[in-house]
Coordinates of C-alpha atoms in Angstrom, one line a residue:
M5 CA -153.0 217.7 220.0
N6 CA -153.5 215.1 217.6
L7 CA -152.4 212.0 219.0
I8 CA -151.8 208.4 218.1
L9 CA -151.4 205.5 220.5
L10 CA -149.2 202.3 219.0
G11 CA -149.4 199.1 221.0
A12 CA -149.8 195.5 220.7
P13 CA -153.2 193.9 221.5
G14 CA -153.5 193.8 225.3
A15 CA -151.2 196.8 225.7
G16 CA -153.9 199.0 227.1
K17 CA -154.6 201.4 224.4
G18 CA -158.2 201.6 224.8
T19 CA -157.9 202.4 228.8
Q20 CA -155.2 204.8 228.4
A21 CA -157.2 206.5 225.7
E22 CA -160.2 206.8 227.7
I23 CA -158.1 208.3 230.6
L24 CA -156.3 211.0 228.2
C25 CA -159.6 211.9 226.6
K26 CA -161.1 212.9 229.9
K27 CA -157.8 214.6 231.2
L28 CA -157.0 216.6 227.8
G29 CA -160.7 217.0 227.0
I30 CA -160.2 215.7 223.7
P31 CA -162.3 212.9 221.8
S32 CA -161.1 209.6 221.1
I33 CA -162.1 208.7 217.4
S34 CA -162.5 205.1 216.7
T35 CA -162.6 204.4 212.9
G36 CA -165.1 201.7 213.3
N37 CA -167.6 204.1 215.0
I38 CA -166.9 207.0 212.5
L39 CA -167.4 204.4 209.6
R40 CA -170.6 203.3 210.8
A41 CA -171.8 207.0 211.7
A42 CA -170.5 208.3 208.1
I43 CA -172.7 205.7 206.5
K44 CA -175.8 206.2 208.6
D45 CA -175.5 210.1 207.9
G46 CA -175.2 209.5 204.5
T47 CA -172.1 211.5 204.2
P48 CA -170.4 211.6 200.4
T49 CA -167.3 209.5 201.9
G50 CA -169.8 207.5 203.8
L51 CA -171.7 206.5 200.8
K52 CA -168.6 205.6 199.1
A53 CA -167.5 203.3 202.1
K54 CA -171.1 201.7 201.8
S55 CA -170.7 200.9 198.2
Y56 CA -167.6 199.0 198.9
M57 CA -169.0 197.4 201.8
D58 CA -172.2 196.4 200.0
A59 CA -170.0 194.7 197.2
G60 CA -168.2 192.8 199.7
Q61 CA -165.1 194.4 199.2
L62 CA -162.6 196.1 202.0
V63 CA -162.9 199.8 202.4
P64 CA -159.9 201.5 200.6
D65 CA -157.2 203.3 202.9
E66 CA -158.3 206.8 201.0
V67 CA -161.8 206.4 202.0
I68 CA -160.9 205.4 205.4
I69 CA -158.8 208.4 205.7
G70 CA -161.4 210.5 204.1
I71 CA -164.0 209.9 207.0
V72 CA -161.3 210.5 209.4
D73 CA -160.6 213.8 207.8
E74 CA -164.5 214.5 207.9
R75 CA -164.8 214.0 211.7
L76 CA -161.8 216.1 212.6
K77 CA -163.5 218.9 211.1
Q78 CA -166.0 218.7 213.7
D79 CA -166.4 221.3 216.6
D80 CA -165.3 218.7 219.3
C81 CA -161.9 218.2 217.9
A82 CA -161.0 221.7 218.0
K83 CA -158.5 221.0 220.9
G84 CA -157.1 217.7 219.3
C85 CA -158.4 214.0 219.4
I86 CA -156.8 210.7 219.9
L87 CA -156.9 208.3 216.5
D88 CA -158.0 204.9 217.8
G89 CA -157.6 201.9 215.2
V90 CA -155.8 204.1 212.6
P91 CA -153.1 204.0 211.1
R92 CA -153.0 200.0 211.4
T93 CA -150.6 200.1 208.2
I94 CA -147.7 202.0 206.7
A95 CA -150.0 202.9 203.8
Q96 CA -152.9 204.2 206.1
A97 CA -150.1 206.3 207.8
E98 CA -149.0 207.7 204.3
A99 CA -152.6 208.4 203.4
I100 CA -153.1 210.5 206.7
E101 CA -149.9 212.6 206.0
K102 CA -151.2 212.9 202.1
A103 CA -154.5 214.1 203.4
G104 CA -152.8 216.8 205.4
I105 CA -153.9 215.6 208.7
R106 CA -151.5 217.0 211.4
I107 CA -150.2 214.5 214.0
D108 CA -148.3 215.8 217.0
A109 CA -147.3 212.9 218.7
V110 CA -147.1 209.2 218.6
I111 CA -147.3 207.2 221.8
A112 CA -145.6 203.7 221.7
I113 CA -146.8 201.4 224.6
E114 CA -144.3 198.8 225.0
I115 CA -145.1 195.6 226.9
S116 CA -143.6 192.3 226.5
E117 CA -145.3 189.3 224.9
E118 CA -145.5 187.5 228.0
E119 CA -147.3 190.1 229.9
I120 CA -149.9 190.4 227.3
L121 CA -150.6 186.5 227.0
R122 CA -150.8 186.8 231.0
R123 CA -153.3 189.9 230.8
M124 CA -155.2 188.7 227.9
S125 CA -155.9 185.0 229.0
G126 CA -156.8 186.6 232.4
R127 CA -159.9 188.3 230.6
R128 CA -163.4 187.1 231.2
V129 CA -166.8 188.0 230.0
C130 CA -170.3 188.0 231.4
E131 CA -172.3 185.7 229.0
A132 CA -175.5 187.7 230.0
C133 CA -174.8 191.2 230.7
G134 CA -171.4 191.8 228.8
A135 CA -169.7 192.8 232.1
S136 CA -166.0 192.6 231.9
Y137 CA -163.2 191.3 234.3
N138 CA -159.9 190.3 234.7
L139 CA -158.6 187.6 236.9
E140 CA -155.7 189.7 238.2
A141 CA -156.6 193.3 237.8
V142 CA -160.3 193.3 238.4
P143 CA -161.5 189.7 239.7
P144 CA -165.3 188.8 240.4
K145 CA -166.1 188.4 243.9
V146 CA -167.2 184.9 243.0
E147 CA -164.9 182.9 240.9
G148 CA -166.9 182.5 237.6
I149 CA -169.7 184.5 238.5
C150 CA -170.8 188.1 237.3
D151 CA -171.0 190.5 240.2
S152 CA -173.4 192.6 238.4
C153 CA -176.1 190.0 237.5
G154 CA -174.9 186.7 238.6
G155 CA -174.3 185.3 235.1
K156 CA -171.7 182.9 234.1
L157 CA -168.2 184.3 233.2
I158 CA -166.6 183.1 229.9
Q159 CA -163.3 183.5 228.3
R160 CA -163.8 184.9 224.7
K161 CA -162.1 182.8 222.0
D162 CA -160.3 186.2 221.2
D163 CA -158.5 185.8 224.6
T164 CA -157.3 182.3 224.2
P165 CA -153.4 182.1 224.2
E166 CA -153.5 180.5 220.6
T167 CA -155.7 183.5 219.3
V168 CA -153.7 186.2 221.0
R169 CA -150.4 184.6 219.6
E170 CA -152.2 184.9 216.1
R171 CA -153.2 188.5 216.9
L172 CA -149.8 189.5 217.8
K173 CA -148.3 187.8 214.6
V174 CA -150.7 190.1 212.3
Y175 CA -149.6 193.3 214.7
H176 CA -145.6 192.5 214.2
K177 CA -146.2 192.2 210.4
E178 CA -148.8 195.1 209.8
T179 CA -148.5 197.6 212.5
A180 CA -145.3 197.4 214.4
P181 CA -143.4 199.1 211.3
L182 CA -145.3 202.3 212.2
V183 CA -143.0 202.7 215.4
D184 CA -140.1 203.2 213.0
F185 CA -142.1 205.2 210.4
Y186 CA -143.0 207.7 213.2
A187 CA -139.5 207.8 214.8
A188 CA -137.9 208.8 211.5
R189 CA -140.3 211.8 211.7
G190 CA -139.3 212.6 215.2
L191 CA -142.9 212.0 216.6
L192 CA -142.3 208.8 218.4
K193 CA -142.4 208.8 222.1
R194 CA -142.0 205.4 223.8
V195 CA -143.6 204.4 227.1
E196 CA -143.2 201.1 228.9
V197 CA -146.1 199.8 230.5
A198 CA -146.3 200.2 234.5
D199 CA -147.6 198.4 237.3
N200 CA -151.3 199.9 236.9
K201 CA -153.0 202.1 234.5
E202 CA -152.6 205.3 236.5
A203 CA -148.7 204.8 236.6
T204 CA -148.8 204.1 232.8
N205 CA -151.0 207.3 232.4
A206 CA -148.4 209.5 234.3
K207 CA -145.6 208.4 231.9
I208 CA -147.5 209.2 228.8
L209 CA -148.2 212.6 230.3
E210 CA -144.7 213.3 231.2
A211 CA -143.7 211.9 227.8
L212 CA -146.0 214.6 226.0
G213 CA -144.6 217.3 228.4
L214 CA -147.9 217.5 230.3
G215 CA -146.4 215.9 233.6
K216 CA -146.8 217.5 236.9

């Protein structure tokens, strides 16, 4: 089962992908990771991507999709995979279709902007060891101090309300149109975020016809 998770920044796509990987026994394929691996391994598509990056240019969609296609042919993807970070645009979704990559279902994780702002502005990261916290969901034992190493907890610029609003604007312009794109193909399954990650995951499995 090849899956795509759609959702705004802060919707919990990464967390849900992690849970689904364990439950379904399929890998999560991050475009950033496979791009770096393809370049390191010197695959033909990886070398092509490197030539664009060395020239300071964006890697074209067809090259990115070529790298995804290479990765999907590996043994651990025999039962399927979860695509992480791709497609981000209609052009990438069309390139996936053109490459003949089969998509079985697209989960759109739905969440209000108010909830996203609340979630993301509550994120904190340890300056020293990188451990992450959330003031509501996973608070540190002592405010401002990392449980693991005693380091100082900071809010990353990415998680400030101003930056989150900017990221949401980009999402609505570039990625949100994919919801209609996949709905038109009968692949879209909408899932509203629940009170906790386990309940949201149960809704996703139900939408995929894999619930209890």
